[in-house]
Each structure stands twice: as C-alpha cells, then as structure tokens.
Amino acid sequence: GAVVSQHPSRVICKSGTSVKIECRSLDFQATTMFWYRQFPKQSLMLMATSNEGSKATYEQGVEKDKFLINHASLTLSTLTVTSAHPEDSSFYICSARSVPQNTEAFFGQGTRLTVV
Amino acid sequence: QKEVEQNSGPLSVPEGAIASLNCTYSDRGSQSFFWYRQYSGKSPELIMFIYSNGDKEDGRFTAQLNKASQYVSLLIRDSQPSDSATYLCAVTTSGTYKYIFGTGTRLKVLA
C-alpha cells in the first residue's frame, strides 16, 4: 500500500504551548487528508477533512481556531494544536487518499501528544 | 443510534479457529466498507475493503457484505496469536468519502 509518514511519533509539551504535527504522503499525491483523534480504548474520531489548497472542513464540536490545519501541497498537511491543555493529550492520526479518487485511505503512524 | 456499531469484545478464540467479527451501519447510502487492524499504541492498518454484496476473500481473511441488512463482517480463518488486536470497521458515507469508524472489536487469539 501507499506510504503516509507522520511526524513526530511522540511529543510532550507544556500546557499553553503549540505543537505542530506533519503528515506526508511519500509515494502518491493526496488531494484529501483526514485528521483523527483517538482517546484510550475509544475509536478514531474524525476531526477535520483537509483538501489541498482550500480551507479544512471541521467536524462538529472541533474548534478550528485551536486545531489549525494547513494543506499547502499534495503531499503535506499539518495539524497545529494551539495553546495545548492536558485534555488535548491524545493519539492523533492522519490519513490520506490518493489521486485519482481512490476510496482506500492510508494512515500515518500516529502522534502521541502528552500535555503536561 | 451510532452510525457504525461493533461489539467491543473481547472476543476470545483458540488458535486455529475461525474468528467472526461483525459490524452494522445506519446509513443506507454507504458505499464502501473497510476493515482495519490496530495494535495497541499503533495506527490502523488496512486489512481489506469491500464494495459489493457478497464475499471477498484475501488469504485467511474473508469480508462479507449484506447491504439489505446493513452489516459487514470479517472472518479470520486459522486464527493466530499475532491476530490479537482491535479490529475497526469503517464506512464511507455517500457523497463525502469521509470514513466513519466503529468503536472496534478486541480480538484475543489464545495459544
């Protein structure tokens, strides 16, 4: 399958700081990338859909000013958690779809964020 | 009603047995159905997908889709301890291509 690289895999930050997570499609162009959050023993919850060159579409209840998403190219999307708080600690996972539209999505390795 | 439902388990099966995992969905317009495996602390990995009613086989795995009854299942033949993981069912909603995930079923294969 296609390769999606997510970085960093783990990050610990202080409360009130911002953290940027990168998601790259290494061997294909991704017009659409998705950002998920997963709390322990829970399923993946879609946070937002990111389309290259346009604003992200956020799911209900997700603060777009807190979770900034940028999808500037067909191979890179970033998620910035601004003014992080301990309740933002979670496993963040991106996924990407290739062009032309192929419904299979490939996942990055995930980022374990801990806010202390 | 949740959009995609799975029994959380754990489902325990002996090594070599068939594991049967089930998933129901509420949106009749759902188009594509996926099974992912997720090991603890890791990201999901795609096992297989199915679009049409019926069975689809890939090695030890068989996906079954019944759109009339709105369920999709995954059979794992000759289960191995390494199959122990959480299995996530995902459905793409009509017109949006967003994935909606179930809560996952935890499978334990006992050696």
mmCIF file of C-alpha atoms in Angstrom:
data_model
loop_
_atom_site.group_PDB
_atom_site.id
_atom_site.type_symbol
_atom_site.label_atom_id
_atom_site.label_comp_id
_atom_site.label_asym_id
_atom_site.label_seq_id
_atom_site.Cartn_x
_atom_site.Cartn_y
_atom_site.Cartn_z
ATOM 1 C CA GLY A 1 0.000 0.000 0.000
ATOM 2 C CA ALA A 2 0.880 3.648 -0.200
ATOM 3 C CA VAL A 3 3.053 5.210 2.485
ATOM 4 C CA VAL A 4 1.955 8.013 4.752
ATOM 5 C CA SER A 5 4.560 9.398 7.110
ATOM 6 C CA GLN A 6 3.569 11.262 10.251
ATOM 7 C CA HIS A 7 5.968 13.177 12.445
ATOM 8 C CA PRO A 8 6.672 13.339 15.325
ATOM 9 C CA SER A 9 5.581 9.975 16.704
ATOM 10 C CA ARG A 10 5.656 11.267 20.268
ATOM 11 C CA VAL A 11 5.688 14.740 21.730
ATOM 12 C CA ILE A 12 5.466 16.097 25.239
ATOM 13 C CA CYS A 13 4.741 19.772 25.622
ATOM 14 C CA LYS A 14 3.927 22.214 28.355
ATOM 15 C CA SER A 15 0.424 23.497 28.841
ATOM 16 C CA GLY A 16 -0.155 26.668 26.839
ATOM 17 C CA THR A 17 2.346 25.920 24.089
ATOM 18 C CA SER A 18 1.621 24.906 20.496
ATOM 19 C CA VAL A 19 2.541 21.690 18.750
ATOM 20 C CA LYS A 20 2.745 21.025 15.027
ATOM 21 C CA ILE A 21 2.216 17.567 13.562
ATOM 22 C CA GLU A 22 3.142 16.792 9.963
ATOM 23 C CA CYS A 23 1.558 14.278 7.654
ATOM 24 C CA ARG A 24 3.251 13.446 4.364
ATOM 25 C CA SER A 25 2.239 11.144 1.543
ATOM 26 C CA LEU A 26 5.550 9.739 0.362
ATOM 27 C CA ASP A 27 4.757 7.957 -2.875
ATOM 28 C CA PHE A 28 1.476 9.424 -4.050
ATOM 29 C CA GLN A 29 -0.372 12.699 -4.286
ATOM 30 C CA ALA A 30 -3.108 13.183 -1.738
ATOM 31 C CA THR A 31 -5.847 15.645 -2.554
ATOM 32 C CA THR A 32 -7.606 14.829 0.672
ATOM 33 C CA MET A 33 -6.171 14.181 4.097
ATOM 34 C CA PHE A 34 -8.064 13.424 7.259
ATOM 35 C CA TRP A 35 -7.123 14.118 10.852
ATOM 36 C CA TYR A 36 -8.362 11.874 13.637
ATOM 37 C CA ARG A 37 -8.045 11.823 17.374
ATOM 38 C CA GLN A 38 -8.221 8.675 19.438
ATOM 39 C CA PHE A 39 -8.542 8.531 23.199
ATOM 40 C CA PRO A 40 -7.599 5.327 25.057
ATOM 41 C CA LYS A 41 -9.902 2.403 24.354
ATOM 42 C CA GLN A 42 -12.026 4.532 22.038
ATOM 43 C CA SER A 43 -12.406 4.626 18.298
ATOM 44 C CA LEU A 44 -10.992 7.136 15.877
ATOM 45 C CA MET A 45 -12.936 10.370 15.853
ATOM 46 C CA LEU A 46 -12.680 12.436 12.702
ATOM 47 C CA MET A 47 -11.608 15.979 13.498
ATOM 48 C CA ALA A 48 -11.364 17.532 10.067
ATOM 49 C CA THR A 49 -11.011 16.918 6.361
ATOM 50 C CA SER A 50 -8.193 18.749 4.665
ATOM 51 C CA ASN A 51 -8.230 19.483 0.952
ATOM 52 C CA GLU A 52 -5.157 20.729 -0.857
ATOM 53 C CA GLY A 53 -5.309 24.435 -1.480
ATOM 54 C CA SER A 54 -8.516 25.105 0.418
ATOM 55 C CA LYS A 55 -9.721 25.501 3.965
ATOM 56 C CA ALA A 56 -10.237 22.435 6.065
ATOM 57 C CA THR A 57 -13.718 21.215 6.911
ATOM 58 C CA TYR A 58 -14.071 20.640 10.628
ATOM 59 C CA GLU A 59 -16.413 18.203 12.304
ATOM 60 C CA GLN A 60 -18.997 19.454 14.740
ATOM 61 C CA GLY A 61 -17.511 20.244 18.118
ATOM 62 C CA VAL A 62 -13.941 20.642 16.879
ATOM 63 C CA GLU A 63 -12.539 24.128 17.431
ATOM 64 C CA LYS A 64 -10.941 25.298 14.207
ATOM 65 C CA ASP A 65 -9.054 28.089 15.954
ATOM 66 C CA LYS A 66 -7.483 25.568 18.286
ATOM 67 C CA PHE A 67 -6.676 22.886 15.751
ATOM 68 C CA LEU A 68 -5.162 24.665 12.778
ATOM 69 C CA ILE A 69 -4.882 22.621 9.616
ATOM 70 C CA ASN A 70 -2.833 23.536 6.586
ATOM 71 C CA HIS A 71 -2.716 21.510 3.377
ATOM 72 C CA ALA A 72 -0.422 23.561 1.213
ATOM 73 C CA SER A 73 0.668 20.841 -1.173
ATOM 74 C CA LEU A 74 -0.491 17.492 -2.496
ATOM 75 C CA THR A 75 1.933 15.684 -0.226
ATOM 76 C CA LEU A 76 1.834 17.606 3.050
ATOM 77 C CA SER A 77 -0.776 18.505 5.618
ATOM 78 C CA THR A 78 -0.061 19.888 9.072
ATOM 79 C CA LEU A 79 -2.108 19.994 12.245
ATOM 80 C CA THR A 80 -1.162 22.579 14.858
ATOM 81 C CA VAL A 81 -2.610 22.224 18.328
ATOM 82 C CA THR A 82 -2.556 25.742 19.705
ATOM 83 C CA SER A 83 -2.447 26.610 23.397
ATOM 84 C CA ALA A 84 -2.457 22.950 24.299
ATOM 85 C CA HIS A 85 -4.021 21.782 27.538
ATOM 86 C CA PRO A 86 -3.813 18.435 29.320
ATOM 87 C CA GLU A 87 -7.221 17.439 27.937
ATOM 88 C CA ASP A 88 -5.734 17.678 24.438
ATOM 89 C CA SER A 89 -3.463 14.752 25.274
ATOM 90 C CA SER A 90 -4.404 12.047 22.813
ATOM 91 C CA PHE A 91 -3.273 9.956 19.859
ATOM 92 C CA TYR A 92 -3.564 12.000 16.664
ATOM 93 C CA ILE A 93 -3.612 10.141 13.358
ATOM 94 C CA CYS A 94 -3.704 11.394 9.796
ATOM 95 C CA SER A 95 -4.804 9.522 6.736
ATOM 96 C CA ALA A 96 -4.575 10.319 3.055
ATOM 97 C CA ARG A 97 -6.258 9.345 -0.161
ATOM 98 C CA SER A 98 -4.532 9.240 -3.495
ATOM 99 C CA VAL A 99 -5.341 10.894 -6.799
ATOM 100 C CA PRO A 100 -7.386 9.993 -8.818
ATOM 101 C CA GLN A 101 -10.039 9.483 -6.212
ATOM 102 C CA ASN A 102 -9.406 6.154 -4.642
ATOM 103 C CA THR A 103 -11.500 5.334 -1.639
ATOM 104 C CA GLU A 104 -8.773 3.481 0.193
ATOM 105 C CA ALA A 105 -7.164 5.653 2.815
ATOM 106 C CA PHE A 106 -3.723 5.015 4.239
ATOM 107 C CA PHE A 107 -2.797 6.003 7.743
ATOM 108 C CA GLY A 108 0.239 7.666 9.194
ATOM 109 C CA GLN A 109 1.954 6.155 12.207
ATOM 110 C CA GLY A 110 0.152 8.458 14.614
ATOM 111 C CA THR A 111 1.420 11.037 17.097
ATOM 112 C CA ARG A 112 1.116 10.535 20.829
ATOM 113 C CA LEU A 113 0.683 14.003 22.329
ATOM 114 C CA THR A 114 1.091 14.484 26.057
ATOM 115 C CA VAL A 115 0.464 17.915 27.513
ATOM 116 C CA VAL A 116 1.869 18.428 30.995
ATOM 117 C CA GLN B 1 -28.089 5.178 17.246
ATOM 118 C CA LYS B 2 -24.416 5.148 16.407
ATOM 119 C CA GLU B 3 -23.579 5.267 12.727
ATOM 120 C CA VAL B 4 -21.261 2.272 12.815
ATOM 121 C CA GLU B 5 -21.611 -0.276 15.585
ATOM 122 C CA GLN B 6 -19.362 -3.070 16.677
ATOM 123 C CA ASN B 7 -19.309 -5.302 19.708
ATOM 124 C CA SER B 8 -16.362 -4.099 21.796
ATOM 125 C CA GLY B 9 -15.475 -7.614 22.946
ATOM 126 C CA PRO B 10 -13.094 -9.005 23.857
ATOM 127 C CA LEU B 11 -13.755 -11.877 21.511
ATOM 128 C CA SER B 12 -11.600 -14.826 22.523
ATOM 129 C CA VAL B 13 -10.950 -17.694 20.132
ATOM 130 C CA PRO B 14 -8.466 -20.564 20.322
ATOM 131 C CA GLU B 15 -5.545 -20.684 17.938
ATOM 132 C CA GLY B 16 -6.526 -22.228 14.616
ATOM 133 C CA ALA B 17 -10.214 -21.396 14.970
ATOM 134 C CA ILE B 18 -12.289 -19.026 12.852
ATOM 135 C CA ALA B 19 -12.833 -15.561 14.317
ATOM 136 C CA SER B 20 -16.010 -13.792 13.218
ATOM 137 C CA LEU B 21 -16.245 -10.031 13.610
ATOM 138 C CA ASN B 22 -19.415 -8.122 12.873
ATOM 139 C CA CYS B 23 -20.309 -4.537 12.095
ATOM 140 C CA THR B 24 -23.618 -2.802 11.395
ATOM 141 C CA TYR B 25 -24.137 0.626 9.911
ATOM 142 C CA SER B 26 -27.052 3.011 9.794
ATOM 143 C CA ASP B 27 -26.585 4.961 6.549
ATOM 144 C CA ARG B 28 -28.206 3.050 3.694
ATOM 145 C CA GLY B 29 -26.291 5.183 1.227
ATOM 146 C CA SER B 30 -22.928 3.950 2.487
ATOM 147 C CA GLN B 31 -20.766 2.926 -0.392
ATOM 148 C CA SER B 32 -17.527 1.380 0.751
ATOM 149 C CA PHE B 33 -16.635 -0.757 3.717
ATOM 150 C CA PHE B 34 -13.252 -1.327 5.262
ATOM 151 C CA TRP B 35 -11.676 -3.471 7.902
ATOM 152 C CA TYR B 36 -8.618 -2.170 9.729
ATOM 153 C CA ARG B 37 -6.481 -3.842 12.349
ATOM 154 C CA GLN B 38 -4.995 -1.774 15.135
ATOM 155 C CA TYR B 39 -2.405 -2.983 17.584
ATOM 156 C CA SER B 40 -2.186 -1.199 20.903
ATOM 157 C CA GLY B 41 -0.444 2.155 20.559
ATOM 158 C CA LYS B 42 -0.197 1.838 16.792
ATOM 159 C CA SER B 43 -2.019 3.303 13.842
ATOM 160 C CA PRO B 44 -4.676 1.274 11.974
ATOM 161 C CA GLU B 45 -3.569 -0.826 9.039
ATOM 162 C CA LEU B 46 -5.893 -1.787 6.210
ATOM 163 C CA ILE B 47 -6.821 -5.459 6.014
ATOM 164 C CA MET B 48 -9.327 -5.344 3.208
ATOM 165 C CA PHE B 49 -12.223 -3.454 1.708
ATOM 166 C CA ILE B 50 -15.451 -4.466 0.040
ATOM 167 C CA TYR B 51 -17.877 -2.535 -2.120
ATOM 168 C CA SER B 52 -20.355 -5.116 -3.428
ATOM 169 C CA ASN B 53 -22.728 -7.519 -1.755
ATOM 170 C CA GLY B 54 -21.306 -10.951 -1.159
ATOM 171 C CA ASP B 55 -17.987 -12.325 -0.056
ATOM 172 C CA LYS B 56 -14.464 -11.200 -0.780
ATOM 173 C CA GLU B 57 -11.544 -13.374 0.162
ATOM 174 C CA ASP B 58 -7.916 -12.431 0.681
ATOM 175 C CA GLY B 59 -5.729 -15.097 2.192
ATOM 176 C CA ARG B 60 -7.050 -16.011 5.633
ATOM 177 C CA PHE B 61 -9.487 -13.111 5.599
ATOM 178 C CA THR B 62 -12.999 -13.005 4.154
ATOM 179 C CA ALA B 63 -15.156 -9.913 4.179
ATOM 180 C CA GLN B 64 -18.899 -10.325 3.804
ATOM 181 C CA LEU B 65 -21.267 -7.509 2.913
ATOM 182 C CA ASN B 66 -25.050 -7.513 3.078
ATOM 183 C CA LYS B 67 -26.392 -4.090 2.155
ATOM 184 C CA ALA B 68 -30.032 -5.068 2.637
ATOM 185 C CA SER B 69 -29.338 -5.951 6.249
ATOM 186 C CA GLN B 70 -26.721 -3.224 6.624
ATOM 187 C CA TYR B 71 -23.995 -5.353 8.015
ATOM 188 C CA VAL B 72 -20.471 -6.246 7.116
ATOM 189 C CA SER B 73 -18.401 -8.966 8.690
ATOM 190 C CA LEU B 74 -14.834 -10.174 8.731
ATOM 191 C CA LEU B 75 -13.875 -13.818 9.085
ATOM 192 C CA ILE B 76 -10.351 -14.767 10.039
ATOM 193 C CA ARG B 77 -9.528 -18.397 9.349
ATOM 194 C CA ASP B 78 -6.793 -20.296 11.164
ATOM 195 C CA SER B 79 -6.510 -17.529 13.756
ATOM 196 C CA GLN B 80 -3.034 -16.902 15.116
ATOM 197 C CA PRO B 81 -1.936 -15.210 18.352
ATOM 198 C CA SER B 82 -0.465 -12.459 16.185
ATOM 199 C CA ASP B 83 -4.010 -11.677 15.021
ATOM 200 C CA SER B 84 -4.796 -10.448 18.533
ATOM 201 C CA ALA B 85 -5.640 -6.787 18.056
ATOM 202 C CA THR B 86 -8.563 -4.408 17.791
ATOM 203 C CA TYR B 87 -10.436 -4.634 14.513
ATOM 204 C CA LEU B 88 -12.065 -1.471 13.271
ATOM 205 C CA CYS B 89 -14.892 -1.364 10.797
ATOM 206 C CA ALA B 90 -15.061 1.802 8.695
ATOM 207 C CA VAL B 91 -17.711 3.009 6.300
ATOM 208 C CA THR B 92 -17.538 5.807 3.790
ATOM 209 C CA THR B 93 -20.633 7.951 3.721
ATOM 210 C CA SER B 94 -22.322 8.699 0.449
ATOM 211 C CA GLY B 95 -21.036 11.767 -1.341
ATOM 212 C CA THR B 96 -18.353 12.777 1.132
ATOM 213 C CA TYR B 97 -15.758 9.968 1.179
ATOM 214 C CA LYS B 98 -15.329 10.503 4.899
ATOM 215 C CA TYR B 99 -14.567 7.420 6.925
ATOM 216 C CA ILE B 100 -16.840 6.703 9.865
ATOM 217 C CA PHE B 101 -15.296 4.230 12.266
ATOM 218 C CA GLY B 102 -16.896 1.826 14.660
ATOM 219 C CA THR B 103 -15.547 1.540 18.178
ATOM 220 C CA GLY B 104 -13.677 -1.634 17.290
ATOM 221 C CA THR B 105 -13.762 -5.219 18.488
ATOM 222 C CA ARG B 106 -10.880 -6.502 20.551
ATOM 223 C CA LEU B 107 -9.851 -9.982 19.419
ATOM 224 C CA LYS B 108 -7.789 -12.330 21.562
ATOM 225 C CA VAL B 109 -6.412 -15.471 19.980
ATOM 226 C CA LEU B 110 -5.400 -17.913 22.680
ATOM 227 C CA ALA B 111 -2.346 -20.062 22.060
#
